[in-house]
Short mmCIF file of C-alpha atoms in Angstrom, two decimals:
data_model
loop_
_atom_site.label_atom_id
_atom_site.label_comp_id
_atom_site.label_asym_id
_atom_site.label_seq_id
_atom_site.Cartn_x
_atom_site.Cartn_y
_atom_site.Cartn_z
CA UNK R 87 77.40 -112.50 104.94
CA UNK R 88 79.42 -114.03 102.06
CA UNK R 89 80.01 -112.21 99.01
CA UNK R 90 77.03 -112.24 96.69
CA UNK R 91 78.83 -113.71 94.06
CA UNK R 92 79.72 -116.89 95.83
CA UNK R 93 76.12 -117.68 96.08
CA UNK R 94 74.39 -120.27 94.00
CA UNK R 95 72.13 -117.29 92.70
CA UNK R 96 75.19 -115.87 90.95
CA UNK R 97 76.67 -119.50 90.35
CA UNK R 98 80.21 -119.53 91.78
CA UNK R 99 81.11 -121.81 94.30
CA UNK R 100 81.54 -121.05 97.92
CA UNK R 101 85.19 -120.45 98.45
CA UNK R 102 86.24 -121.42 102.32
CA UNK R 103 88.96 -119.22 103.47
CA UNK R 104 89.45 -117.97 100.07
CA UNK R 105 91.11 -121.39 98.92
CA UNK R 106 89.35 -124.02 96.78
CA UNK R 107 85.76 -124.17 95.92
CA UNK R 108 83.78 -127.11 97.58
CA UNK R 109 80.65 -127.02 96.15
CA UNK R 110 79.71 -126.13 92.79
CA UNK R 111 77.08 -123.34 91.84
CA UNK R 112 74.36 -123.14 89.34
CA UNK R 113 76.49 -122.21 86.62
CA UNK R 114 79.50 -124.58 85.78
CA UNK R 115 81.31 -122.17 83.72
CA UNK R 116 81.38 -119.18 86.43
CA UNK R 117 82.80 -121.93 89.00
CA UNK R 118 85.46 -122.57 86.48
CA UNK R 119 86.18 -118.80 85.84
CA UNK R 120 85.80 -117.78 89.41
CA UNK R 121 89.46 -116.66 89.82
CA UNK R 122 88.45 -113.79 87.29
CA UNK R 123 86.22 -112.47 89.65
CA UNK R 124 87.52 -113.40 93.35
CA UNK R 125 91.09 -114.24 92.96
CA UNK R 126 90.54 -117.90 94.73
CA UNK R 127 92.41 -120.86 93.75
CA UNK R 128 89.97 -123.35 92.28
CA UNK R 129 89.80 -126.96 92.12
CA UNK R 130 89.52 -126.94 88.33
CA UNK R 131 90.24 -124.53 85.66
CA UNK R 132 91.62 -123.70 82.36
CA UNK R 133 95.31 -123.14 81.78
CA UNK R 134 94.61 -119.49 81.06
CA UNK R 135 92.63 -118.99 84.16
CA UNK R 136 95.36 -120.77 86.29
CA UNK R 137 97.76 -117.83 85.80
CA UNK R 138 95.34 -115.69 88.07
CA UNK R 139 95.88 -117.06 91.61
CA UNK R 140 99.52 -117.56 90.89
CA UNK R 141 100.26 -113.77 89.60
CA UNK R 142 98.17 -112.82 92.85
CA UNK R 143 100.74 -114.97 95.11
CA UNK R 144 103.57 -113.32 92.99
CA UNK R 145 102.60 -109.76 94.24
CA UNK R 146 105.18 -110.77 96.83
CA UNK R 147 108.29 -109.48 95.20
CA UNK R 148 110.36 -112.10 97.14
CA UNK R 149 108.64 -114.72 95.03
CA UNK R 150 110.24 -115.48 91.46
CA UNK R 151 108.13 -114.31 88.68
CA UNK R 152 106.53 -116.86 86.35
CA UNK R 153 106.77 -116.27 82.73
CA UNK R 154 103.31 -117.10 81.84
CA UNK R 155 102.89 -118.33 78.47
CA UNK R 156 99.04 -117.82 78.00
CA UNK R 157 96.76 -115.06 78.80
CA UNK R 158 92.73 -114.67 79.00
CA UNK R 159 90.98 -114.44 75.79
CA UNK R 160 90.58 -110.85 74.49
CA UNK R 161 87.36 -109.46 75.83
CA UNK R 162 87.02 -112.36 78.36
CA UNK R 163 85.39 -110.34 80.89
CA UNK R 164 82.70 -108.56 78.46
CA UNK R 165 81.79 -112.18 77.02
CA UNK R 166 81.18 -113.68 80.34
CA UNK R 167 79.10 -110.60 81.45
CA UNK R 168 77.01 -110.84 78.16
CA UNK R 169 76.66 -114.44 78.13
CA UNK R 170 75.86 -114.94 81.87
CA UNK R 171 73.63 -111.87 82.08
CA UNK R 172 75.56 -110.40 84.50
CA UNK R 173 76.91 -106.88 83.11
CA UNK R 174 78.60 -106.10 86.44
CA UNK R 175 81.16 -108.77 85.80
CA UNK R 176 82.83 -106.64 83.01
CA UNK R 177 84.36 -104.53 85.64
CA UNK R 178 87.34 -103.00 83.90
CA UNK R 179 89.22 -102.28 87.18
CA UNK R 180 89.26 -104.20 90.59
CA UNK R 181 87.31 -101.26 92.01
CA UNK R 182 84.47 -101.16 89.57
CA UNK R 183 83.17 -104.46 90.58
CA UNK R 184 80.58 -103.97 93.18
CA UNK R 185 81.73 -104.08 96.83
CA UNK R 186 79.38 -106.76 97.74
CA UNK R 187 81.30 -109.32 95.50
CA UNK R 188 84.47 -108.51 97.02
CA UNK R 189 86.36 -111.33 98.56
CA UNK R 190 89.41 -110.21 101.08
CA UNK R 191 91.86 -110.96 98.30
CA UNK R 192 90.00 -108.66 95.62
CA UNK R 193 89.89 -105.93 98.23
CA UNK R 194 93.67 -106.24 98.79
CA UNK R 195 94.27 -105.78 94.88
CA UNK R 196 91.61 -102.93 95.02
CA UNK R 197 93.60 -101.08 97.72
CA UNK R 198 97.01 -101.72 96.11
CA UNK R 199 95.57 -100.48 92.58
CA UNK R 200 94.39 -97.03 94.26
CA UNK R 201 98.00 -96.36 95.51
CA UNK R 202 100.02 -97.85 92.69
CA UNK R 203 102.11 -94.78 92.42
CA UNK R 204 103.64 -95.39 95.95
CA UNK R 205 104.92 -98.74 94.95
CA UNK R 206 108.29 -99.96 93.47
CA UNK R 207 108.79 -100.13 89.85
CA UNK R 208 108.95 -104.20 90.50
CA UNK R 209 105.73 -104.02 92.75
CA UNK R 210 104.12 -102.08 90.15
CA UNK R 211 105.08 -104.47 87.43
CA UNK R 212 103.80 -107.59 89.27
CA UNK R 213 100.51 -105.76 90.07
CA UNK R 214 100.27 -105.05 86.19
CA UNK R 215 100.83 -108.57 85.26
CA UNK R 216 98.10 -109.75 87.55
CA UNK R 217 95.57 -107.04 85.99
CA UNK R 218 96.49 -108.40 82.48
CA UNK R 219 95.77 -111.98 84.05
CA UNK R 220 92.64 -110.74 85.15
CA UNK R 221 91.67 -109.20 81.73
CA UNK R 222 91.64 -105.78 82.98
CA UNK R 223 94.30 -104.06 80.67
CA UNK R 224 92.92 -100.57 81.61
CA UNK R 225 93.66 -101.05 85.24
CA UNK R 226 97.27 -102.58 84.10
CA UNK R 227 97.72 -99.53 82.23
CA UNK R 228 96.95 -97.26 84.92
CA UNK R 229 99.49 -98.86 87.53
CA UNK R 230 102.42 -99.47 85.10
CA UNK R 231 104.99 -96.66 85.39
CA UNK R 232 105.02 -94.54 82.21
CA UNK R 233 108.71 -94.55 81.35
CA UNK R 234 110.33 -92.12 78.69
CA UNK R 235 111.71 -94.19 75.51
CA UNK R 236 115.24 -93.57 76.57
CA UNK R 237 114.40 -95.39 79.81
CA UNK R 238 112.94 -98.60 78.22
CA UNK R 239 116.61 -100.24 78.15
CA UNK R 240 118.11 -98.76 81.14
CA UNK R 241 117.43 -102.05 83.40
CA UNK R 242 115.71 -105.41 82.85
CA UNK R 243 112.94 -104.37 85.18
CA UNK R 244 112.70 -101.12 82.91
CA UNK R 245 112.53 -103.40 79.71
CA UNK R 246 109.81 -105.80 81.39
CA UNK R 247 107.84 -102.59 82.28
CA UNK R 248 108.13 -100.83 79.04
CA UNK R 249 107.46 -104.05 76.85
CA UNK R 250 104.20 -104.86 79.06
CA UNK R 251 103.01 -101.30 78.97
CA UNK R 252 103.18 -100.98 75.20
CA UNK R 253 101.76 -104.33 74.59
CA UNK R 254 98.49 -103.43 76.95
CA UNK R 255 98.16 -99.99 75.15
CA UNK R 256 98.20 -101.89 71.83
CA UNK R 257 95.31 -104.28 73.14
CA UNK R 258 93.35 -101.55 74.33
CA UNK R 259 93.71 -98.77 71.41
CA UNK R 260 94.38 -101.09 68.47
CA UNK R 261 95.74 -97.91 66.75
CA UNK R 262 98.81 -97.65 64.37
CA UNK R 263 100.41 -95.26 66.56
CA UNK R 264 100.15 -97.99 69.48
CA UNK R 265 101.16 -100.88 67.26
CA UNK R 266 104.38 -98.78 66.07
CA UNK R 267 105.31 -97.85 69.69
CA UNK R 268 105.06 -101.48 70.89
CA UNK R 269 107.32 -102.53 67.91
CA UNK R 270 109.85 -99.73 68.63
CA UNK R 271 110.11 -100.82 72.35
CA UNK R 272 110.68 -104.53 71.48
CA UNK R 273 113.29 -103.52 68.84
CA UNK R 274 115.00 -101.68 71.36
CA UNK R 275 114.97 -104.46 73.75
CA UNK R 276 116.00 -107.19 71.46
CA UNK R 277 119.17 -105.05 70.48
CA UNK R 278 120.14 -103.52 73.49
CA UNK R 279 123.60 -104.52 75.16
CA UNK R 280 122.80 -104.25 78.59
CA UNK R 281 119.75 -106.44 78.47
CA UNK R 282 120.05 -110.05 79.66
CA UNK R 283 120.00 -112.43 76.60
CA UNK R 284 116.86 -114.28 77.44
CA UNK R 285 114.77 -111.19 77.74
CA UNK R 286 116.41 -109.78 74.61
CA UNK R 287 115.64 -112.97 72.83
CA UNK R 288 111.89 -112.69 74.09
CA UNK R 289 111.69 -109.40 72.35
CA UNK R 290 112.97 -110.67 68.98
CA UNK R 291 111.11 -113.74 68.78
CA UNK R 292 108.00 -111.50 69.70
CA UNK R 293 108.73 -109.42 66.59
CA UNK R 294 109.21 -112.48 64.40
CA UNK R 295 105.67 -113.70 65.30
CA UNK R 296 104.20 -109.92 65.07
CA UNK R 297 105.75 -109.72 61.38
CA UNK R 298 104.82 -112.88 60.34
CA UNK R 299 101.15 -112.73 61.23
CA UNK R 300 98.30 -111.04 59.74
CA UNK R 301 97.22 -110.77 55.92
CA UNK R 302 100.19 -109.32 54.81
CA UNK R 303 103.50 -110.86 56.41
CA UNK R 304 106.69 -108.89 56.19
CA UNK R 305 108.93 -111.75 55.28
CA UNK R 306 111.92 -109.85 55.06
CA UNK R 307 111.39 -108.48 58.72
CA UNK R 308 110.73 -112.05 59.69
CA UNK R 309 114.05 -113.08 58.53
CA UNK R 310 115.78 -110.00 60.07
CA UNK R 311 114.39 -110.71 63.43
CA UNK R 312 115.14 -114.31 63.13
CA UNK R 313 118.72 -113.66 62.62
CA UNK R 314 118.90 -111.45 65.87
CA UNK R 315 117.14 -113.94 67.77
CA UNK R 316 119.65 -116.69 66.62
CA UNK R 317 122.15 -114.57 67.83
CA UNK R 318 120.56 -114.05 71.28
CA UNK R 319 119.73 -117.72 71.65
CA UNK R 320 123.51 -118.64 71.24
CA UNK R 321 124.03 -116.68 74.43
CA UNK R 322 122.07 -118.85 76.75
CA UNK R 323 124.12 -121.31 78.73
CA UNK R 324 121.37 -123.77 79.63
CA UNK R 325 121.92 -123.32 83.28
CA UNK R 326 118.29 -121.95 84.08
CA UNK R 327 115.51 -124.22 83.59
CA UNK R 328 113.79 -120.90 81.61
CA UNK R 329 116.47 -121.39 79.09
CA UNK R 330 114.33 -124.48 77.90
CA UNK R 331 111.65 -122.54 77.66
CA UNK R 332 113.12 -119.80 75.62
CA UNK R 333 114.76 -122.47 73.21
CA UNK R 334 111.07 -123.90 72.77
CA UNK R 335 109.56 -120.77 71.88
CA UNK R 336 112.31 -119.56 70.00
CA UNK R 337 111.80 -122.47 67.61
CA UNK R 338 107.93 -122.14 67.44
CA UNK R 339 108.40 -118.46 66.57
CA UNK R 340 110.94 -118.66 64.04
CA UNK R 341 109.13 -121.77 62.20
CA UNK R 342 107.02 -119.00 60.71
CA UNK R 343 109.81 -118.30 58.14
CA UNK R 344 109.66 -121.53 56.42
CA UNK R 345 105.90 -121.90 56.95
CA UNK R 346 105.76 -118.52 55.15
CA UNK R 347 107.94 -119.80 52.37
CA UNK R 348 105.71 -122.69 51.79
CA UNK R 349 108.40 -125.31 53.18
CA UNK R 350 106.33 -127.50 55.28
CA UNK R 351 108.91 -130.09 55.72
CA UNK R 352 111.13 -127.52 57.53
CA UNK R 353 108.52 -125.98 59.34
CA UNK R 354 107.69 -129.47 60.63
CA UNK R 355 111.39 -130.00 61.50
CA UNK R 356 111.52 -126.74 63.56
CA UNK R 357 108.39 -127.60 65.44
CA UNK R 358 110.16 -130.77 66.51
CA UNK R 359 112.99 -128.97 67.89
CA UNK R 360 110.35 -126.65 69.79
CA UNK R 361 108.59 -129.74 71.18
CA UNK R 362 111.86 -131.56 72.34
CA UNK R 363 112.64 -128.46 74.41
CA UNK R 364 109.12 -128.52 75.66
CA UNK R 365 108.87 -131.98 76.54
CA UNK R 366 112.37 -131.86 78.29
CA UNK R 367 111.43 -128.95 80.83
CA UNK R 368 111.22 -129.57 84.24
CA UNK R 369 108.23 -130.00 86.28
CA UNK R 370 109.54 -130.51 89.60
CA UNK R 371 107.73 -127.43 91.33
CA UNK R 372 104.37 -126.01 90.85
CA UNK R 373 105.81 -123.23 89.02
CA UNK R 374 107.82 -125.27 86.45
CA UNK R 375 104.74 -127.57 86.07
CA UNK R 376 102.49 -124.71 85.19
CA UNK R 377 105.13 -123.05 82.77
CA UNK R 378 105.57 -126.61 81.08
CA UNK R 379 101.94 -127.10 80.66
CA UNK R 380 101.30 -123.48 79.52
CA UNK R 381 103.81 -123.97 76.80
CA UNK R 382 102.63 -127.04 75.42
CA UNK R 383 99.40 -125.48 75.07
CA UNK R 384 100.26 -123.06 72.24
CA UNK R 385 102.79 -125.37 70.59
CA UNK R 386 100.20 -128.05 70.36
CA UNK R 387 97.93 -125.53 68.69
CA UNK R 388 100.70 -124.30 66.21
CA UNK R 389 101.74 -128.13 65.57
CA UNK R 390 97.90 -128.76 64.60
CA UNK R 391 97.66 -126.08 62.22
CA UNK R 392 101.07 -126.76 60.71
CA UNK R 393 100.15 -130.63 60.28
CA UNK R 394 96.80 -129.48 58.45
CA UNK R 395 98.59 -127.04 56.19
CA UNK R 396 100.99 -129.91 55.39
CA UNK R 397 98.00 -132.35 54.59
CA UNK R 398 98.82 -134.94 57.47
CA UNK R 399 95.75 -135.17 58.95
CA UNK R 400 96.44 -137.87 61.47
CA UNK R 401 99.34 -135.99 62.95
CA UNK R 402 97.08 -133.01 63.15
CA UNK R 403 94.35 -135.18 64.88
CA UNK R 404 97.04 -136.56 67.60
CA UNK R 405 97.95 -132.90 68.44
CA UNK R 406 94.37 -131.57 68.89
CA UNK R 407 93.50 -134.52 70.93
CA UNK R 408 96.40 -134.11 73.01
CA UNK R 409 95.62 -130.39 73.41
CA UNK R 410 92.16 -131.32 74.49
CA UNK R 411 93.84 -133.73 76.98
CA UNK R 412 96.35 -131.07 78.39
CA UNK R 413 93.64 -128.44 79.06
CA UNK R 414 90.27 -130.17 79.27
CA UNK R 415 88.49 -127.29 80.89
CA UNK R 416 89.22 -124.71 77.88
CA UNK R 417 86.25 -124.76 75.35
CA UNK R 418 88.57 -123.42 72.81
CA UNK R 419 90.96 -126.77 72.21
CA UNK R 420 87.39 -128.59 72.30
CA UNK R 421 86.61 -126.60 69.18
CA UNK R 422 89.79 -127.03 67.45
CA UNK R 423 89.59 -130.82 68.07
CA UNK R 424 86.16 -130.78 66.77
CA UNK R 425 86.95 -128.86 63.55
CA UNK R 426 89.91 -131.26 62.90
CA UNK R 427 87.50 -134.22 63.47
CA UNK R 428 85.13 -132.37 60.97
CA UNK R 429 88.00 -132.26 58.30
CA UNK R 430 88.61 -135.73 58.68
CA UNK R 431 84.93 -136.55 58.08
CA UNK R 432 83.93 -137.84 61.43
CA UNK R 433 81.15 -135.54 62.01
CA UNK R 434 79.87 -137.53 64.92
CA UNK R 435 82.84 -137.29 67.11
CA UNK R 436 83.30 -133.75 66.04
CA UNK R 437 79.83 -132.74 67.20
CA UNK R 438 80.82 -134.58 70.54
CA UNK R 439 83.70 -132.41 71.04
CA UNK R 440 81.73 -129.15 70.20
CA UNK R 441 78.83 -130.32 73.02
CA UNK R 442 81.63 -130.49 75.19
CA UNK R 443 82.58 -127.05 74.69
CA UNK R 444 79.12 -125.95 74.92
CA UNK R 445 78.86 -127.48 78.25
CA UNK R 446 82.09 -125.55 79.49
CA UNK R 447 80.05 -122.49 78.84
CA UNK R 448 81.37 -118.91 78.57
CA UNK R 449 83.33 -117.58 76.67
CA UNK R 450 83.30 -120.17 73.81
CA UNK R 451 79.89 -121.76 74.23
CA UNK R 452 78.28 -119.79 71.45
CA UNK R 453 80.94 -120.27 68.96
CA UNK R 454 80.77 -123.81 69.70
CA UNK R 455 76.84 -124.22 69.37
CA UNK R 456 77.08 -122.55 66.20
CA UNK R 457 79.55 -125.08 64.72
CA UNK R 458 77.22 -127.85 65.88
CA UNK R 459 74.33 -126.37 64.18
CA UNK R 460 76.51 -126.01 61.28
CA UNK R 461 77.56 -129.73 61.39
CA UNK R 462 73.79 -130.87 61.58
CA UNK R 463 72.89 -128.87 58.95
CA UNK R 464 75.94 -130.46 56.68
CA UNK R 465 74.53 -133.64 57.66
CA UNK R 466 71.15 -132.58 56.14
CA UNK R 467 69.62 -132.73 59.51
CA UNK R 468 67.86 -129.37 59.05
CA UNK R 469 65.27 -129.55 61.87
CA UNK R 470 67.86 -130.13 64.50
CA UNK R 471 70.09 -127.70 62.82
CA UNK R 472 67.27 -124.89 63.22
CA UNK R 473 66.82 -125.72 66.87
CA UNK R 474 70.68 -125.90 67.51
CA UNK R 475 70.97 -122.30 65.67
CA UNK R 476 68.17 -120.89 68.08
CA UNK R 477 69.82 -122.44 71.12
CA UNK R 478 73.02 -120.11 69.92
CA UNK R 479 70.45 -117.30 70.76
CA UNK R 480 70.17 -118.37 74.18
CA UNK R 481 73.87 -118.38 74.76
CA UNK R 482 74.73 -115.08 72.88
CA UNK R 483 72.20 -112.25 72.59
CA UNK R 484 74.20 -110.89 69.80
CA UNK R 485 74.27 -113.85 67.43
CA UNK R 486 72.74 -112.22 64.27
CA UNK R 487 73.97 -114.67 62.07
CA UNK R 488 72.65 -117.78 63.89
CA UNK R 489 69.17 -115.92 64.09
CA UNK R 490 69.53 -115.75 60.01
CA UNK R 491 70.26 -119.45 59.63
CA UNK R 492 67.23 -120.55 61.88
CA UNK R 493 65.04 -118.29 59.78
CA UNK R 494 66.43 -119.54 56.47
CA UNK R 495 65.98 -123.14 57.69
CA UNK R 496 62.71 -122.47 59.10
CA UNK R 497 61.42 -121.24 55.67
CA UNK R 498 62.57 -124.31 54.04
CA UNK R 499 60.96 -126.56 56.49
CA UNK R 500 57.99 -124.36 56.70
CA UNK R 501 58.25 -123.99 60.45
CA UNK R 502 55.98 -120.66 60.44
CA UNK R 503 56.30 -120.04 64.47
CA UNK R 504 60.21 -120.22 64.12
CA UNK R 505 60.20 -117.95 60.82
CA UNK R 506 58.10 -115.36 62.71
CA UNK R 507 59.96 -115.20 66.05
CA UNK R 508 63.36 -115.15 63.95
CA UNK R 509 61.80 -112.10 62.07
CA UNK R 510 60.82 -110.33 65.18
CA UNK R 511 64.17 -111.13 66.67
CA UNK R 512 65.92 -109.49 63.88
CA UNK R 513 63.96 -106.49 64.01
CA UNK R 514 64.47 -106.03 67.43
CA UNK R 515 68.14 -106.46 67.06
CA UNK R 516 68.27 -103.78 64.11
CA UNK R 517 66.51 -101.41 66.80
CA UNK R 518 69.09 -102.22 69.19
CA UNK R 519 71.74 -101.54 66.84
CA UNK R 520 70.27 -98.25 65.73
CA UNK R 521 69.84 -97.45 69.49
CA UNK R 522 73.58 -98.10 69.74
CA UNK R 523 72.63 -100.74 72.62
CA UNK R 524 74.43 -103.67 70.93
CA UNK R 525 78.16 -104.93 71.88
#
């Protein structure tokens, strides 16, 4: 009997021999997201999903590791479980997924996870990378070796493990101690003499980004780590194709400094350098092609935001369109394109982009539907907007603000049945909150 998750009742495609799906199930989004729940290789998926089957293949330590540039959206598994009404899909560890869903690959990963302590350091790192690609940070934390601080820079593999582990703990716990420890390990790797230049450069550029983001950027720290990153960049000889990736990510990261200083022309010039390196990356192998496309994705997002900040709307629209063409199965890029179109005053095309994101399903469909409803309301079509807000609640049972908007519009329109229903929904939501049953 085939696993239940491959049946049309759950919505995922049947996967002959663990390879590509042949027939779509009754939920398009779960078909696209199938690798997160079965580790098969899909016919179509987003670029972040494409990391999953690649990371599984690279459990074989004889294969060169892929420097993945995209990771699953935070809270992906919980969002998919909630939005599809299948709580079991929120499994935090491979063994937590009900056994009747397991494929051979899933069983293999669950078995490796159970005996991770018997594996080599590199094998445990590869397994941790896969768990992160699956959105299972708790499982990644459990399989990665817990190195002592002085061991973090003992070797390149130790540095990679230490950086991965502190990053995972920061994502899991979000407390000040975890954030501080993550930065301490990054700083140690960035400044270590025995660590290869590309690894040290990656740690330094990550520190640039971490200090640049947030409500209170630390410009002095950004400047400090940028200088160190420049020193590490100068050590690359360009012989390895991954050096082109390092150059691209370097310029994308350090462009934060002129951006924070309000120098939009300099920001654009540095992002030009990031783009030049990104587009010159090779794509001769499947691995190279995946990394090239995964690197372009966040670069185009950054270029879109920077162009909007500079006031060059046409450039922003061009970058947003290219991102949607590059990664057509990721709802997020269609939402971004819709936002850029809306800012340009093209609400009709913006709604078309939001609708595409809705059609792609979890995890971005509720947000896209809410933006669609807001666009209709801004156009003055309050009745259509009211029903569009109600549709958000079909996609996300926790969308309290959408219910409030539907109730408000129903009051303006005098639509008593919607007002009554929305009022009862809000009362039930409050009861769930008091009972601790909401997310």
